[in-house]
Short mmCIF file of C-alpha atoms in Angstrom, two decimals:
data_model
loop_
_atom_site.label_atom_id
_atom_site.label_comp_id
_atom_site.label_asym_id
_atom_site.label_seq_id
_atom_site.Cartn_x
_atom_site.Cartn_y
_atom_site.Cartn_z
CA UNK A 101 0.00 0.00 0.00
CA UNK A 102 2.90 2.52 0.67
CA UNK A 103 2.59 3.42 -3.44
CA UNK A 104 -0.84 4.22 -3.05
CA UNK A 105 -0.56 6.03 0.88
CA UNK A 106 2.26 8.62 -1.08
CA UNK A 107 0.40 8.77 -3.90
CA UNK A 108 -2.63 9.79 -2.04
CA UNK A 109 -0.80 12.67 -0.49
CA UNK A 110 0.36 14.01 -3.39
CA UNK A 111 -3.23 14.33 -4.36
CA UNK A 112 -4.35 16.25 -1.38
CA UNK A 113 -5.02 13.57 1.28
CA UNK A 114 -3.71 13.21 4.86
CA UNK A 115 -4.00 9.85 7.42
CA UNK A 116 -6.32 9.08 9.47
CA UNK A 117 -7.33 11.76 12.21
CA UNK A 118 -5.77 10.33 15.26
CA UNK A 119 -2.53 9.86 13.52
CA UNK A 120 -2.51 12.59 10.77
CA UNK A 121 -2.47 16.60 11.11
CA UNK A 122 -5.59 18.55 13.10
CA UNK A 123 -5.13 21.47 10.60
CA UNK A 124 -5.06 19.61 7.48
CA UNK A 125 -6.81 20.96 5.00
CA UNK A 126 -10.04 20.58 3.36
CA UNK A 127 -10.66 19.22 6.59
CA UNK A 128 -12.54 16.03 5.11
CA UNK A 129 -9.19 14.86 3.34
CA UNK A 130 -8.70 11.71 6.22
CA UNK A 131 -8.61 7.96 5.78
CA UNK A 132 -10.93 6.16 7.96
CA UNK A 133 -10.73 3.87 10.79
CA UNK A 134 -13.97 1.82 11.69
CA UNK A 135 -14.90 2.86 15.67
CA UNK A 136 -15.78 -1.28 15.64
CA UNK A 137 -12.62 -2.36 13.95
CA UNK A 138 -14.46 -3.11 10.40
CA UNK A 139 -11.35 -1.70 8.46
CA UNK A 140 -9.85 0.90 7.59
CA UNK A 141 -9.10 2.41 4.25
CA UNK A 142 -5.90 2.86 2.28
CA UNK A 143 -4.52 6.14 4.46
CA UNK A 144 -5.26 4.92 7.52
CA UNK A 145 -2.87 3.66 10.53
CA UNK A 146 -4.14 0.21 12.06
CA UNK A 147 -7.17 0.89 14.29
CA UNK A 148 -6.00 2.08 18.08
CA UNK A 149 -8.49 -0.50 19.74
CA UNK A 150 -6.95 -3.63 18.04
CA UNK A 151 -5.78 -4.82 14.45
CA UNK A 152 -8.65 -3.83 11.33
CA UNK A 153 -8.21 -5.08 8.22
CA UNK A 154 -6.96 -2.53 5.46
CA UNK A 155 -8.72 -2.30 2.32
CA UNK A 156 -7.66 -1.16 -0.86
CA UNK A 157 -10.44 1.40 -1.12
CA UNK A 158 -10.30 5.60 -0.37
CA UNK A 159 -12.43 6.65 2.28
CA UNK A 160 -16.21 7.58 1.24
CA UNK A 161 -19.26 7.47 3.28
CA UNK A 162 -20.64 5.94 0.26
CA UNK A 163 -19.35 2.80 0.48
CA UNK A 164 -18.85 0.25 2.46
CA UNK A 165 -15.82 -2.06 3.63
CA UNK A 166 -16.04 -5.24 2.36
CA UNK A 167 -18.27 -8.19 3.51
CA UNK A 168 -19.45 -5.60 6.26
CA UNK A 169 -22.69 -2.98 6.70
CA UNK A 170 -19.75 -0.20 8.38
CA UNK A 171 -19.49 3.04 5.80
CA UNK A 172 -15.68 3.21 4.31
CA UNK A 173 -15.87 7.01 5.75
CA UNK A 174 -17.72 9.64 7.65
CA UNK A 175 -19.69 12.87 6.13
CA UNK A 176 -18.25 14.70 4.01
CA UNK A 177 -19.40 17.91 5.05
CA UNK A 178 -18.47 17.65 9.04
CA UNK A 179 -15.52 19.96 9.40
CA UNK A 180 -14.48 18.05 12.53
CA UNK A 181 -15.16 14.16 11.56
CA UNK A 182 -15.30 14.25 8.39
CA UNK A 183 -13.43 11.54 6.28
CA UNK A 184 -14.20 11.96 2.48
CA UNK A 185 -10.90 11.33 0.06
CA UNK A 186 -12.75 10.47 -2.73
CA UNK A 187 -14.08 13.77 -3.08
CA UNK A 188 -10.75 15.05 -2.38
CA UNK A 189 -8.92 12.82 -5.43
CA UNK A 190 -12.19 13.63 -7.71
CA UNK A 191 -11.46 17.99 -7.22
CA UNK A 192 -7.75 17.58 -7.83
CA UNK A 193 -7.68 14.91 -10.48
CA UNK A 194 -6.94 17.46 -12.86
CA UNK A 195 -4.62 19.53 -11.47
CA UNK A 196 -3.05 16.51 -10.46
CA UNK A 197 -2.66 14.82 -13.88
CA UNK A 198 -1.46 18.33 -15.27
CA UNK A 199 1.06 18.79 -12.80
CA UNK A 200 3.45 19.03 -16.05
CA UNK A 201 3.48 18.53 -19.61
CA UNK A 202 6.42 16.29 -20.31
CA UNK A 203 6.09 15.41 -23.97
CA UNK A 204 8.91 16.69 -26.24
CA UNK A 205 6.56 18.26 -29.16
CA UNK A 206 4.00 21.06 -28.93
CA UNK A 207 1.00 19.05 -28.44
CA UNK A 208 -1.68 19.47 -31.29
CA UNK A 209 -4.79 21.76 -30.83
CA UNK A 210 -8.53 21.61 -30.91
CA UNK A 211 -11.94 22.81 -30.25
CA UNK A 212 -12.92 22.85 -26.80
CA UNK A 213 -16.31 23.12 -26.08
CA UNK A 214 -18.31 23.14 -22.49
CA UNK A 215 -18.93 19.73 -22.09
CA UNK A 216 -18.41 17.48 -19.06
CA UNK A 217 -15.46 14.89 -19.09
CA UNK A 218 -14.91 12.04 -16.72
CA UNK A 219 -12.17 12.10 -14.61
CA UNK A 220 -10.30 9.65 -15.96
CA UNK A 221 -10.70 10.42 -19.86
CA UNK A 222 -10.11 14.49 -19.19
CA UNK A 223 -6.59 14.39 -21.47
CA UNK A 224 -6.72 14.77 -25.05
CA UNK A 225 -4.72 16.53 -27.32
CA UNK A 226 -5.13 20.11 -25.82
CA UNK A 227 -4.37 19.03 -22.19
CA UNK A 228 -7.54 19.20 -20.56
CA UNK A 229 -10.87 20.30 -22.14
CA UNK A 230 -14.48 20.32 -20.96
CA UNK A 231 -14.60 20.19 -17.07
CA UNK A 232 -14.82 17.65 -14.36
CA UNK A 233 -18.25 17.30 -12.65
CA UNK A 234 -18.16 17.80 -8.39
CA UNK A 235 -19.63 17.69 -5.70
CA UNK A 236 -21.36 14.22 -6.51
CA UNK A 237 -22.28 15.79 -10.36
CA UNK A 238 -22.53 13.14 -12.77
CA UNK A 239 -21.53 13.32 -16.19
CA UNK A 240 -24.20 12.89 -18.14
CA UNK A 241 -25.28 13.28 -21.91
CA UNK A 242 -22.03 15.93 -22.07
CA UNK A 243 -23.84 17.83 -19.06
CA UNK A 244 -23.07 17.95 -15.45
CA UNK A 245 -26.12 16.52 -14.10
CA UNK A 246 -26.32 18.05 -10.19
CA UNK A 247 -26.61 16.36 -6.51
CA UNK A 248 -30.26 15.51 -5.93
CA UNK A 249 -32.83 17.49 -3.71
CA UNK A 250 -36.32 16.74 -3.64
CA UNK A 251 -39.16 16.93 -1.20
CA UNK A 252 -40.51 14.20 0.65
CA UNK A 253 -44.19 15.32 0.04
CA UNK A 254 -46.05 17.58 -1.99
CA UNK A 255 -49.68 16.85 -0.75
CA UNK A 256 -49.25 19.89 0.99
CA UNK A 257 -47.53 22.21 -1.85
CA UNK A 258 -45.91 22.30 -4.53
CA UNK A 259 -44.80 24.41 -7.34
CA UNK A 260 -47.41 25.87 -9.66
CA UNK A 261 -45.34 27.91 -11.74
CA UNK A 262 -42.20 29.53 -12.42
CA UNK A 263 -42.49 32.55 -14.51
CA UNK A 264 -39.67 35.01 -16.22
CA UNK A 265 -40.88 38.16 -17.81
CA UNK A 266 -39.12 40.88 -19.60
CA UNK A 267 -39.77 43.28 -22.49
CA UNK A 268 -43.34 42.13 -22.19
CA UNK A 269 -42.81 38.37 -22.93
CA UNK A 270 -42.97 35.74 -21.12
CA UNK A 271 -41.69 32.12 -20.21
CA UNK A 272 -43.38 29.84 -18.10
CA UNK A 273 -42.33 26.31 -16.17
CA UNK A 274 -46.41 25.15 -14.97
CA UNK A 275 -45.46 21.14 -15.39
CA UNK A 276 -47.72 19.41 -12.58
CA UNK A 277 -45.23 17.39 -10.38
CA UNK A 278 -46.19 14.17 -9.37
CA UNK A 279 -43.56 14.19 -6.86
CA UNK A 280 -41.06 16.02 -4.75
CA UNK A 281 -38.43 16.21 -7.73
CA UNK A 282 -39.29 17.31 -10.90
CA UNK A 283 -37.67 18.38 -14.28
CA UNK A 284 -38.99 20.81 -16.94
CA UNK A 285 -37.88 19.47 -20.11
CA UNK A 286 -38.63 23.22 -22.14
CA UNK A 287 -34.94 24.99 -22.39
CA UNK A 288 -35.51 28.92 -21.73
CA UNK A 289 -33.59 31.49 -23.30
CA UNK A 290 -32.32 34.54 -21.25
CA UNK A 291 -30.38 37.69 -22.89
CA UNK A 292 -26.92 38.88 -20.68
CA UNK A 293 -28.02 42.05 -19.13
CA UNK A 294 -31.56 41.83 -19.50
CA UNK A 295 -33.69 42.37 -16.18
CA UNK A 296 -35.85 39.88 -15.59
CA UNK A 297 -38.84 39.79 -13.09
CA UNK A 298 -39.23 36.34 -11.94
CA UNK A 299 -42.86 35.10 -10.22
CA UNK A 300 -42.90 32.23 -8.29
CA UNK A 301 -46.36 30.92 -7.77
CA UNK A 302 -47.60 28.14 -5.12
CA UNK A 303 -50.42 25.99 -5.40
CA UNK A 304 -52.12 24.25 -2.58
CA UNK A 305 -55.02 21.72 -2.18
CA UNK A 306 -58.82 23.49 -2.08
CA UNK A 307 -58.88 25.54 1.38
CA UNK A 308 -55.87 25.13 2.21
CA UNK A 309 -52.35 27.88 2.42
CA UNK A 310 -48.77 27.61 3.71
CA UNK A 311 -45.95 30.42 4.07
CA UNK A 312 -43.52 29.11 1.19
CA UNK A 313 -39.41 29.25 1.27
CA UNK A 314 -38.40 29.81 -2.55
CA UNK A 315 -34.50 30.00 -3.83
CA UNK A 316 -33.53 29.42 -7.34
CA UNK A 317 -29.37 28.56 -8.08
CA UNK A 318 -27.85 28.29 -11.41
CA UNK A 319 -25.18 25.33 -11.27
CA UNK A 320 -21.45 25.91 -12.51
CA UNK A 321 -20.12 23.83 -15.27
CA UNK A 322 -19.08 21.42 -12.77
CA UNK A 323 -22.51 20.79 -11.89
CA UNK A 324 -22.34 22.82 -8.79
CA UNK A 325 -24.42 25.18 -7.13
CA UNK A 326 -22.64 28.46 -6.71
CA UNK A 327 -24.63 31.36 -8.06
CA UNK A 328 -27.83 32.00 -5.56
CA UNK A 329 -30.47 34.43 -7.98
CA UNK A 330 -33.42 34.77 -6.62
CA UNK A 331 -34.30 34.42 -2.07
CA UNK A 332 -38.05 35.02 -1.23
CA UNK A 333 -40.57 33.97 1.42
CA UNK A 334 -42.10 33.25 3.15
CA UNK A 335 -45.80 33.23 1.91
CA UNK A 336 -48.90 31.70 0.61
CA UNK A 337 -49.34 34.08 -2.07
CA UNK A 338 -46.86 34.93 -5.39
CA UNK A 339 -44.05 36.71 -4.98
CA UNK A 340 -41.68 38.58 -7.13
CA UNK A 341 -37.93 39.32 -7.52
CA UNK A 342 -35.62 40.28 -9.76
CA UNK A 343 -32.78 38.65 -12.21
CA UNK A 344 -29.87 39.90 -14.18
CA UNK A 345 -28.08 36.94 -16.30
CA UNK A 346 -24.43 38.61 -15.68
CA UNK A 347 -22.84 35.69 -18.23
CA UNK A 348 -23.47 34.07 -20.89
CA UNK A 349 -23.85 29.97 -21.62
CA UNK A 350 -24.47 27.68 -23.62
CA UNK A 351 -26.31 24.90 -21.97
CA UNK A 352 -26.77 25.37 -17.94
CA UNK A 353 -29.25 24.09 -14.96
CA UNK A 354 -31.13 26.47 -12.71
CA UNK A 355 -32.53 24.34 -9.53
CA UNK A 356 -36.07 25.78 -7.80
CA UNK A 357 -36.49 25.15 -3.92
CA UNK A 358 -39.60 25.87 -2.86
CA UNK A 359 -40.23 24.54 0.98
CA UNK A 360 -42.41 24.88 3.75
CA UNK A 361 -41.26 27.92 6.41
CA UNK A 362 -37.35 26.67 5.99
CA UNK A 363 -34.94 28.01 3.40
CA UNK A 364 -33.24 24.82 2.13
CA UNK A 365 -29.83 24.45 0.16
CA UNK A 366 -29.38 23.07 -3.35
CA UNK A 367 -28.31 19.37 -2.24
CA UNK A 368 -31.31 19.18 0.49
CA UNK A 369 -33.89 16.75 1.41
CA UNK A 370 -36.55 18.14 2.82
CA UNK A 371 -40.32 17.15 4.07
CA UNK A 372 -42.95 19.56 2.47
CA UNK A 373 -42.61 21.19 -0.98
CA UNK A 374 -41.28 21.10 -4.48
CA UNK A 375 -37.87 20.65 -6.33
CA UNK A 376 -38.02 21.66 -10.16
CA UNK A 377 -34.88 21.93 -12.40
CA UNK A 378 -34.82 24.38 -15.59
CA UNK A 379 -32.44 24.39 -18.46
CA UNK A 380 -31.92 27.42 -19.97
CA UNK A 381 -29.19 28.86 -21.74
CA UNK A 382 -28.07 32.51 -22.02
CA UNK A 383 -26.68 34.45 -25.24
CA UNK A 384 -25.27 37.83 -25.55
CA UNK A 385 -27.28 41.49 -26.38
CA UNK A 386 -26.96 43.38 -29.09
CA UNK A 387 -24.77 45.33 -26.86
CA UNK A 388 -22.11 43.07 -27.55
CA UNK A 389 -22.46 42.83 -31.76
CA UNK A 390 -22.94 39.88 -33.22
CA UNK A 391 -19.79 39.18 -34.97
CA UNK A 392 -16.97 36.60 -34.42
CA UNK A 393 -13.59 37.35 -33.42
CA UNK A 394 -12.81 40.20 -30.93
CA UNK A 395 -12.09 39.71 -27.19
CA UNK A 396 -15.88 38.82 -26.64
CA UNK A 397 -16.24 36.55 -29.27
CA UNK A 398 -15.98 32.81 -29.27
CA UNK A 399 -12.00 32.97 -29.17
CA UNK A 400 -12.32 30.87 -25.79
CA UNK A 401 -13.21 28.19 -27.22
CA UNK A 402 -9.81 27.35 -28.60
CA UNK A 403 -7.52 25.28 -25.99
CA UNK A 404 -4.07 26.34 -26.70
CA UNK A 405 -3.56 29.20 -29.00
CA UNK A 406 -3.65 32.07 -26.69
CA UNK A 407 -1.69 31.11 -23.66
CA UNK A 408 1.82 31.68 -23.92
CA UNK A 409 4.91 29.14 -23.03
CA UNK A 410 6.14 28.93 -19.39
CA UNK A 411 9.53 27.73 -17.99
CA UNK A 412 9.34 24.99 -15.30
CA UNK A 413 11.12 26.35 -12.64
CA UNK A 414 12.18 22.97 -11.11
CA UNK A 415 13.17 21.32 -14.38
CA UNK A 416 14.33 22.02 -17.61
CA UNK A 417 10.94 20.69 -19.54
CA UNK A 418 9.16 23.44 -21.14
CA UNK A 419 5.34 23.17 -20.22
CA UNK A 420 2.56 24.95 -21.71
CA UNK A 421 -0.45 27.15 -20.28
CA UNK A 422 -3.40 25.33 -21.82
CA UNK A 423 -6.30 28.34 -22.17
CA UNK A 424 -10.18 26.53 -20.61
CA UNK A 425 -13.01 27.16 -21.60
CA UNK A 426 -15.14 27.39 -18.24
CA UNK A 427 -18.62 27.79 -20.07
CA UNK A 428 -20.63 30.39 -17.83
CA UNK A 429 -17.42 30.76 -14.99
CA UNK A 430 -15.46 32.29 -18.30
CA UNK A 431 -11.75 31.45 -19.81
CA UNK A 432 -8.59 31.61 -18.76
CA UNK A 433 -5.09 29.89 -18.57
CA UNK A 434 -3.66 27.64 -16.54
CA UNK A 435 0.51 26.30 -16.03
#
């Protein structure tokens, strides 16, 4: 295992927590030890209460040692128990297999678009194009499908319509859910810089009306939630707010909470209301011409081109920025 325990810590991951470092950081990046002696995973010192049997596995609460019921690893989102390496290894697999570019030729060049790669097939031609899906994304159809979030019930509530209005037009989710999770298969169109008022409508059984949490979150290329639009509630009645696409994208998931009393995060499960997901895509305004070419047009999408040659400082291999194409996050170039 001591190939795979260095390994691991070049990729971001300490031991376990009783015999690796308090401070390290993300604070989930431990092996595991079982409490009962189950195992323990490939980081991890033998248990302190007797042997455990290593297995070749990372930790993640997902999974569980073999031939037993006891989880491989501990939540991934406790800051003080936390053991979670897989999600560790899946956020730095790229950095980690572009740590240098060691090939004697300039490497070819092509089109980069915005869509998802797997971890393990992320290196073509260009270095790395597309993007890795998070935060238990899933690559799917060339899209980062998002964690899941539903509620448990909607007999109470649910969603009755989703409405985004500007210039006097409008576009309109009103699919009846037939459960907590539900996906609008319409794709909407927004225009960068265009103010949009967005209604957000409840609908309850006959005689019946509950003060309603709403959020709505637009998910990153890498199928996380980062951008929080619209916060309202709560109330039995419609309410209104206000949207300004700031960037524009080609293909991208906006995720509608809308919950009894409670605000709830993206990734939540939750006992009374509705979870609806919208594709939509936003293009430019006339503001921005509609020609090619120019520093706003679709030069981006190009891999290599634009980034200039670097020196590795710690050996004599020349390595190459590779430019990315981040979809709605924007370009840029990495070493």
């Amino acid at each position: 295992y001591q190939r795979r325990v260095h390994g691991g810590h070049n990729a971001g991951l300490d031991h376990d927590r009783l015999d690796g470092s308090s401070s390290f950081q993300p604070t989930w990046a431990h092996g595991w030890q079982d409490p009962n002696n189950l195992g323990r995973d490939i980081m991890s010192y033998n248990c302190p209460n007797g042997g455990c049997t290593r297995y070749n596995i990372w930790s993640n609460p997902n999974k569980m040692f073999p031939g037993t019921s006891a989880p491989a690893g501990y939540n991934c989102n406790d800051a003080n128990k936390g053991a979670c390496a897989y999600k560790v290894l899946i956020a730095n697999a790229v950095t980690v297999a572009n740590f240098r570019y060691s090939g004697g030729v300039t490497p070819s060049c092509t089109t980069c678009g915005t869509a998802c790669v797997d971890v393990t097939t992320s290196i073509n031609n260009c270095g790395v194009c597309g993007v890795t899906c998070l935060n238990g994304a899933t690559c799917v159809g060339g899209m980062c499908t998002p964690c899941k979030s539903s509620g448990s019930t909607i007999a109470y509530e649910r969603i009755g319509q989703v409405q985004f209005t500007a210039a006097g037009k409008s576009q309109v989710s009103s699919l009846v859910a037939t459960s907590g999770y539900s996906t609008d298969s319409s794709v909407f169109t927004f225009t960068k810089g265009v103010s949009y008022t967005v209604t957000l409508t409840p609908t309850f059984p006959a005689g019946s009306a509950w003060g309603e949490t709403w959020r709505i979150w637009i998910a990153d290329p890498t199928g996380v939630f980062t951008t929080l639009v619209v916060q309202a509630g709560p109330a039995s009645v419609p309410v209104s707010n206000t949207w300004v696409p700031d960037r524009t994208t080609t293909a991208a998931i906006m995720r509608v909470t809308m919950a009894y009393q409670n605000f709830v995060g993206p990734c939540d499960t939750f006992d009374y209301g509705e979870v609806r997901d919208l594709h939509f895509v936003a293009v430019a305004g006339d503001v921005q011409g509609g020609g090619g070419g120019g520093s706003g047009g679709t030069g981006c999408d190009t891999c290599c081109p634009k980034c200039p040659l670097s020196s590795n400082r710690t050996t004599s291999r020349t390595t190459y920025n590779i430019e990315f194409n981040l979809g709605s996050l924007g370009c840029g170039c990495k070493n």
